[in-house]
Amino acid sequence: MSAGATTAGGTDPTLHLPRMLCLHGGGTNARIFRAQCRVLSRALEGRFRLAYAEGPHASAAGPDVATVYAGDGPFKRWLRWLPAHEALGEGAAVRAIDGAVRDAMAADDARGADGPWVALLGFSQGAKLAASLLFRAQRRADRRAADAGQRREEEEDDGVYDAWRFAVILAGRAPLVNLEPALFASSLLSSPSETGLTAPPDLMEMAAGAHVLRLPSIHVHGLADPGLGLHQDLFEQYTDPATARLVQWDGGHRVVLKSTDVQPVVDAIIAVAKETGVL
């Protein structure tokens, strides 16, 4: 159930459920994404509370958004995808993303929710970001393990939540975005200030596999989506086959809506949630 729903008695039954932070695509907004996720949200009722974050940057409406939601702006984005978009420095770009995420989480806390934040769910550009946030959580966990479990001072002070357990990636494209460029460098990750990779990936880095997302992820691909090849690249080149699941459906670039398409996604979410101890 989405955040804010109430029963006939006036109480919200989702307040104590595990929480999933939802990240909209580029050129849309949190309100539109809530509407796009309505069937998926209903199917997860009683198991998860969904909260929706708003991208930090103003944007024109995305091409698929303008046909249905043209009057539902203002529209937002998380990242640059066009050269015309303002180029921020890496630090500023990451801070803007983290600020928007932090604001959404704080707003849901203020509504009285206190369930643990466990998962990310994103569509299109939001899916790329969800996978990238999960990858950062993985890198931080790896670093803490190498430091005998100690959090570094820079992590203590940055206010970044990094305890995500898994992510649901709806039509997410390669490559991942490097959200900690000062601490981790890879030619296979794009800069948060760029529209994509700026040079060919280093083959030795590719073989080493440090760019691979090992935390659990569920990837949902529409077989008629024009961007399917890039979605497959993310799944095949940036995830571990042991921890990544693929759900395919006969549709284009949109969030699953029919119950027959939604149920396999829900089944995968519940399975991963049980495997990770969330449910």
Short mmCIF file of C-alpha atoms in Angstrom, two decimals:
data_model
loop_
_atom_site.label_atom_id
_atom_site.label_comp_id
_atom_site.label_asym_id
_atom_site.label_seq_id
_atom_site.Cartn_x
_atom_site.Cartn_y
_atom_site.Cartn_z
CA MET A 1 0.00 0.00 0.00
CA SER A 2 1.18 3.50 -0.73
CA ALA A 3 2.02 5.93 2.03
CA GLY A 4 -0.94 7.88 3.29
CA ALA A 5 -3.73 5.32 2.74
CA THR A 6 -6.13 4.94 5.66
CA THR A 7 -8.72 2.46 6.81
CA ALA A 8 -12.36 3.29 7.57
CA GLY A 9 -11.32 3.87 11.19
CA GLY A 10 -8.87 6.56 10.15
CA THR A 11 -5.67 4.66 10.87
CA ASP A 12 -2.99 3.88 8.32
CA PRO A 13 -2.26 0.12 8.42
CA THR A 14 1.04 0.54 6.55
CA LEU A 15 2.85 2.67 9.15
CA HIS A 16 4.88 -0.20 10.60
CA LEU A 17 5.53 -2.15 7.40
CA PRO A 18 8.93 -2.42 5.70
CA ARG A 19 9.32 0.58 3.42
CA MET A 20 10.19 0.84 -0.25
CA LEU A 21 11.38 4.16 -1.69
CA CYS A 22 10.06 4.74 -5.21
CA LEU A 23 11.99 6.81 -7.78
CA HIS A 24 10.19 8.16 -10.84
CA GLY A 25 11.57 8.38 -14.36
CA GLY A 26 13.05 11.44 -16.04
CA GLY A 27 10.60 14.14 -17.07
CA THR A 28 7.84 13.11 -14.66
CA ASN A 29 7.28 13.42 -10.89
CA ALA A 30 6.37 11.56 -7.72
CA ARG A 31 2.63 12.13 -8.08
CA ILE A 32 2.59 10.68 -11.59
CA PHE A 33 4.73 7.73 -10.55
CA ARG A 34 2.32 6.95 -7.72
CA ALA A 35 -0.46 6.73 -10.33
CA GLN A 36 1.70 4.58 -12.62
CA CYS A 37 2.43 2.18 -9.75
CA ARG A 38 -1.17 1.89 -8.55
CA VAL A 39 -1.67 -1.77 -9.51
CA LEU A 40 1.75 -2.82 -8.28
CA SER A 41 1.16 -0.94 -5.03
CA ARG A 42 -2.18 -2.67 -4.45
CA ALA A 43 -0.59 -6.04 -5.08
CA LEU A 44 2.00 -5.35 -2.36
CA GLU A 45 -0.58 -4.26 0.23
CA GLY A 46 -0.02 -5.70 3.67
CA ARG A 47 3.65 -6.39 2.98
CA PHE A 48 5.29 -3.06 2.09
CA ARG A 49 4.69 0.66 2.48
CA LEU A 50 5.62 2.60 -0.65
CA ALA A 51 6.87 6.19 -0.43
CA TYR A 52 7.60 8.35 -3.47
CA ALA A 53 10.56 10.70 -3.90
CA GLU A 54 10.67 13.75 -6.18
CA GLY A 55 13.67 14.39 -8.43
CA PRO A 56 15.69 17.53 -7.63
CA HIS A 57 15.92 19.10 -11.09
CA ALA A 58 13.28 20.77 -13.26
CA SER A 59 12.68 19.07 -16.59
CA ALA A 60 10.51 19.10 -19.65
CA ALA A 61 7.93 16.32 -19.72
CA GLY A 62 9.29 13.02 -20.94
CA PRO A 63 7.96 11.93 -24.36
CA ASP A 64 5.81 9.13 -22.92
CA VAL A 65 4.60 11.38 -20.09
CA ALA A 66 3.40 14.25 -22.26
CA THR A 67 0.78 12.13 -24.02
CA VAL A 68 -1.06 11.18 -20.79
CA TYR A 69 0.08 13.53 -18.01
CA ALA A 70 0.79 16.79 -19.85
CA GLY A 71 -1.17 18.82 -17.29
CA ASP A 72 0.35 17.18 -14.22
CA GLY A 73 3.63 19.08 -13.92
CA PRO A 74 5.97 20.40 -12.81
CA PHE A 75 8.18 17.65 -14.17
CA LYS A 76 11.46 16.59 -12.64
CA ARG A 77 14.56 14.54 -13.34
CA TRP A 78 17.31 12.94 -11.27
CA LEU A 79 20.16 13.04 -13.77
CA ARG A 80 21.22 14.67 -17.02
CA TRP A 81 20.28 12.78 -20.13
CA LEU A 82 20.48 15.62 -22.67
CA PRO A 83 23.47 17.89 -23.37
CA ALA A 84 21.14 20.86 -22.84
CA HIS A 85 20.62 19.91 -19.19
CA GLU A 86 22.72 21.96 -16.79
CA ALA A 87 26.04 20.29 -16.02
CA LEU A 88 26.67 20.31 -12.28
CA GLY A 89 29.90 19.25 -10.66
CA GLU A 90 30.00 15.66 -9.43
CA GLY A 91 29.67 16.65 -5.80
CA ALA A 92 26.74 18.98 -6.42
CA ALA A 93 24.95 16.39 -8.55
CA VAL A 94 25.26 13.73 -5.84
CA ARG A 95 24.23 16.12 -3.07
CA ALA A 96 21.09 17.06 -5.02
CA ILE A 97 20.11 13.40 -5.38
CA ASP A 98 20.86 12.59 -1.75
CA GLY A 99 18.94 15.65 -0.59
CA ALA A 100 15.83 14.62 -2.53
CA VAL A 101 16.05 11.07 -1.20
CA ARG A 102 16.56 12.29 2.35
CA ASP A 103 13.60 14.70 2.07
CA ALA A 104 11.27 11.93 0.91
CA MET A 105 12.34 9.62 3.72
CA ALA A 106 11.97 12.37 6.33
CA ALA A 107 8.52 13.29 4.99
CA ASP A 108 7.37 9.70 5.37
CA ASP A 109 8.79 9.54 8.89
CA ALA A 110 6.83 12.71 9.67
CA ARG A 111 3.62 10.96 8.62
CA GLY A 112 4.20 8.51 11.46
CA ALA A 113 5.77 5.67 9.51
CA ASP A 114 8.49 3.79 11.37
CA GLY A 115 9.03 0.60 9.37
CA PRO A 116 12.58 -0.10 8.21
CA TRP A 117 13.70 1.27 4.85
CA VAL A 118 14.60 -1.89 2.98
CA ALA A 119 14.24 -1.49 -0.78
CA LEU A 120 14.32 0.83 -3.76
CA LEU A 121 11.93 0.71 -6.69
CA GLY A 122 12.56 2.79 -9.77
CA PHE A 123 11.38 3.19 -13.33
CA SER A 124 13.57 4.24 -16.29
CA GLN A 125 15.93 6.96 -15.02
CA GLY A 126 14.70 6.22 -11.50
CA ALA A 127 15.58 2.56 -12.06
CA LYS A 128 19.13 3.47 -13.07
CA LEU A 129 19.35 5.56 -9.91
CA ALA A 130 17.88 2.80 -7.73
CA ALA A 131 20.51 0.36 -8.97
CA SER A 132 23.22 2.99 -8.45
CA LEU A 133 22.11 3.72 -4.88
CA LEU A 134 22.14 -0.01 -4.15
CA PHE A 135 25.62 -0.28 -5.66
CA ARG A 136 26.85 2.52 -3.41
CA ALA A 137 25.40 0.69 -0.40
CA GLN A 138 27.30 -2.41 -1.51
CA ARG A 139 30.58 -0.53 -1.89
CA ARG A 140 30.18 1.01 1.56
CA ALA A 141 29.41 -2.37 3.11
CA ASP A 142 32.49 -3.85 1.43
CA ARG A 143 34.62 -1.01 2.73
CA ARG A 144 33.27 -1.38 6.27
CA ALA A 145 34.03 -5.10 6.13
CA ALA A 146 37.59 -4.30 5.10
CA ASP A 147 37.78 -1.80 7.98
CA ALA A 148 36.63 -4.42 10.50
CA GLY A 149 33.10 -3.04 10.60
CA GLN A 150 34.02 0.56 11.39
CA ARG A 151 32.27 3.43 9.62
CA ARG A 152 34.65 6.00 8.23
CA GLU A 153 34.35 9.56 9.45
CA GLU A 154 33.19 10.83 6.05
CA GLU A 155 30.32 8.31 6.13
CA GLU A 156 29.25 9.34 9.62
CA ASP A 157 28.84 12.95 8.56
CA ASP A 158 27.23 12.70 5.13
CA GLY A 159 23.70 11.74 6.20
CA VAL A 160 23.43 9.09 3.48
CA TYR A 161 21.21 6.09 4.17
CA ASP A 162 23.02 2.99 2.93
CA ALA A 163 21.21 -0.02 4.44
CA TRP A 164 19.19 -0.91 1.34
CA ARG A 165 18.63 -4.66 1.00
CA PHE A 166 17.45 -4.96 -2.60
CA ALA A 167 16.12 -2.99 -5.57
CA VAL A 168 13.37 -3.37 -8.15
CA ILE A 169 14.62 -2.10 -11.51
CA LEU A 170 11.82 -1.35 -13.96
CA ALA A 171 13.31 -0.63 -17.40
CA GLY A 172 16.66 0.50 -16.03
CA ARG A 173 19.50 1.26 -18.45
CA ALA A 174 23.24 0.69 -18.25
CA PRO A 175 25.58 2.02 -17.06
CA LEU A 176 25.40 2.46 -13.31
CA VAL A 177 26.11 5.95 -11.99
CA ASN A 178 29.04 6.48 -9.64
CA LEU A 179 27.56 8.18 -6.56
CA GLU A 180 30.87 8.18 -4.67
CA PRO A 181 33.36 9.34 -7.30
CA ALA A 182 35.83 10.60 -4.69
CA LEU A 183 36.17 7.15 -3.14
CA PHE A 184 35.64 4.74 -6.05
CA ALA A 185 36.70 5.11 -9.66
CA SER A 186 35.64 2.93 -12.58
CA SER A 187 35.55 3.48 -16.31
CA LEU A 188 32.38 1.35 -16.38
CA LEU A 189 30.39 3.78 -14.22
CA SER A 190 29.13 7.09 -15.53
CA SER A 191 29.75 10.34 -13.72
CA PRO A 192 26.66 11.88 -12.07
CA SER A 193 27.48 15.09 -13.94
CA GLU A 194 27.55 13.47 -17.40
CA THR A 195 24.90 12.00 -19.70
CA GLY A 196 26.71 8.65 -19.92
CA LEU A 197 30.15 7.11 -20.28
CA THR A 198 32.67 9.53 -21.74
CA ALA A 199 35.21 6.91 -22.88
CA PRO A 200 35.27 3.20 -23.72
CA PRO A 201 35.35 0.95 -20.62
CA ASP A 202 38.69 -0.48 -19.57
CA LEU A 203 38.74 -4.21 -20.40
CA MET A 204 40.89 -5.07 -17.39
CA GLU A 205 38.41 -3.32 -15.10
CA MET A 206 35.58 -5.17 -16.79
CA ALA A 207 37.29 -8.50 -16.14
CA ALA A 208 37.98 -7.59 -12.49
CA GLY A 209 34.25 -7.12 -11.88
CA ALA A 210 34.43 -4.37 -9.26
CA HIS A 211 31.57 -2.62 -11.10
CA VAL A 212 29.16 -5.54 -10.61
CA LEU A 213 26.11 -5.18 -8.36
CA ARG A 214 25.98 -8.19 -6.05
CA LEU A 215 23.18 -7.12 -3.73
CA PRO A 216 19.84 -8.59 -4.85
CA SER A 217 18.03 -6.89 -7.71
CA ILE A 218 14.89 -7.62 -9.70
CA HIS A 219 14.93 -6.42 -13.31
CA VAL A 220 11.68 -5.97 -15.22
CA HIS A 221 11.99 -5.73 -19.01
CA GLY A 222 9.26 -4.92 -21.52
CA LEU A 223 10.04 -6.93 -24.63
CA ALA A 224 8.63 -4.16 -26.86
CA ASP A 225 10.58 -1.39 -25.10
CA PRO A 226 12.79 0.57 -27.55
CA GLY A 227 15.49 0.69 -24.86
CA LEU A 228 15.47 -3.06 -24.23
CA GLY A 229 19.07 -3.51 -25.37
CA LEU A 230 20.35 -1.07 -22.75
CA HIS A 231 18.17 -2.68 -20.09
CA GLN A 232 19.69 -6.04 -21.00
CA ASP A 233 23.16 -4.49 -20.77
CA LEU A 234 22.49 -3.43 -17.19
CA PHE A 235 21.25 -6.90 -16.26
CA GLU A 236 23.93 -8.87 -18.12
CA GLN A 237 27.01 -6.69 -17.58
CA TYR A 238 26.39 -4.99 -14.23
CA THR A 239 24.72 -7.62 -12.03
CA ASP A 240 25.69 -10.95 -10.50
CA PRO A 241 23.68 -13.86 -11.96
CA ALA A 242 23.55 -15.37 -8.48
CA THR A 243 21.62 -12.42 -7.03
CA ALA A 244 19.80 -10.81 -9.97
CA ARG A 245 16.37 -11.91 -11.20
CA LEU A 246 14.78 -11.13 -14.55
CA VAL A 247 11.06 -10.70 -15.19
CA GLN A 248 10.03 -10.12 -18.81
CA TRP A 249 6.65 -9.03 -20.08
CA ASP A 250 5.06 -8.27 -23.42
CA GLY A 251 4.97 -4.47 -23.27
CA GLY A 252 6.74 -1.21 -24.00
CA HIS A 253 8.35 1.53 -21.94
CA ARG A 254 5.91 1.79 -19.06
CA VAL A 255 5.19 0.41 -15.62
CA VAL A 256 3.35 -2.92 -15.58
CA LEU A 257 -0.41 -2.43 -15.11
CA LYS A 258 -2.28 -5.63 -16.02
CA SER A 259 -2.57 -8.06 -13.12
CA THR A 260 -1.13 -10.84 -15.28
CA ASP A 261 2.00 -8.72 -15.82
CA VAL A 262 2.16 -7.39 -12.27
CA GLN A 263 1.92 -10.73 -10.45
CA PRO A 264 5.30 -12.14 -11.61
CA VAL A 265 6.95 -8.92 -10.42
CA VAL A 266 5.22 -9.18 -7.05
CA ASP A 267 6.20 -12.84 -6.75
CA ALA A 268 9.85 -11.93 -7.37
CA ILE A 269 9.72 -9.09 -4.82
CA ILE A 270 8.25 -11.35 -2.15
CA ALA A 271 10.79 -14.09 -2.87
CA VAL A 272 13.75 -11.71 -2.60
CA ALA A 273 12.26 -10.08 0.51
CA LYS A 274 12.07 -13.49 2.18
CA GLU A 275 15.59 -14.42 1.08
CA THR A 276 16.99 -11.20 2.56
CA GLY A 277 15.05 -11.49 5.81
CA VAL A 278 12.84 -8.47 5.09
CA LEU A 279 9.64 -10.56 5.26
#
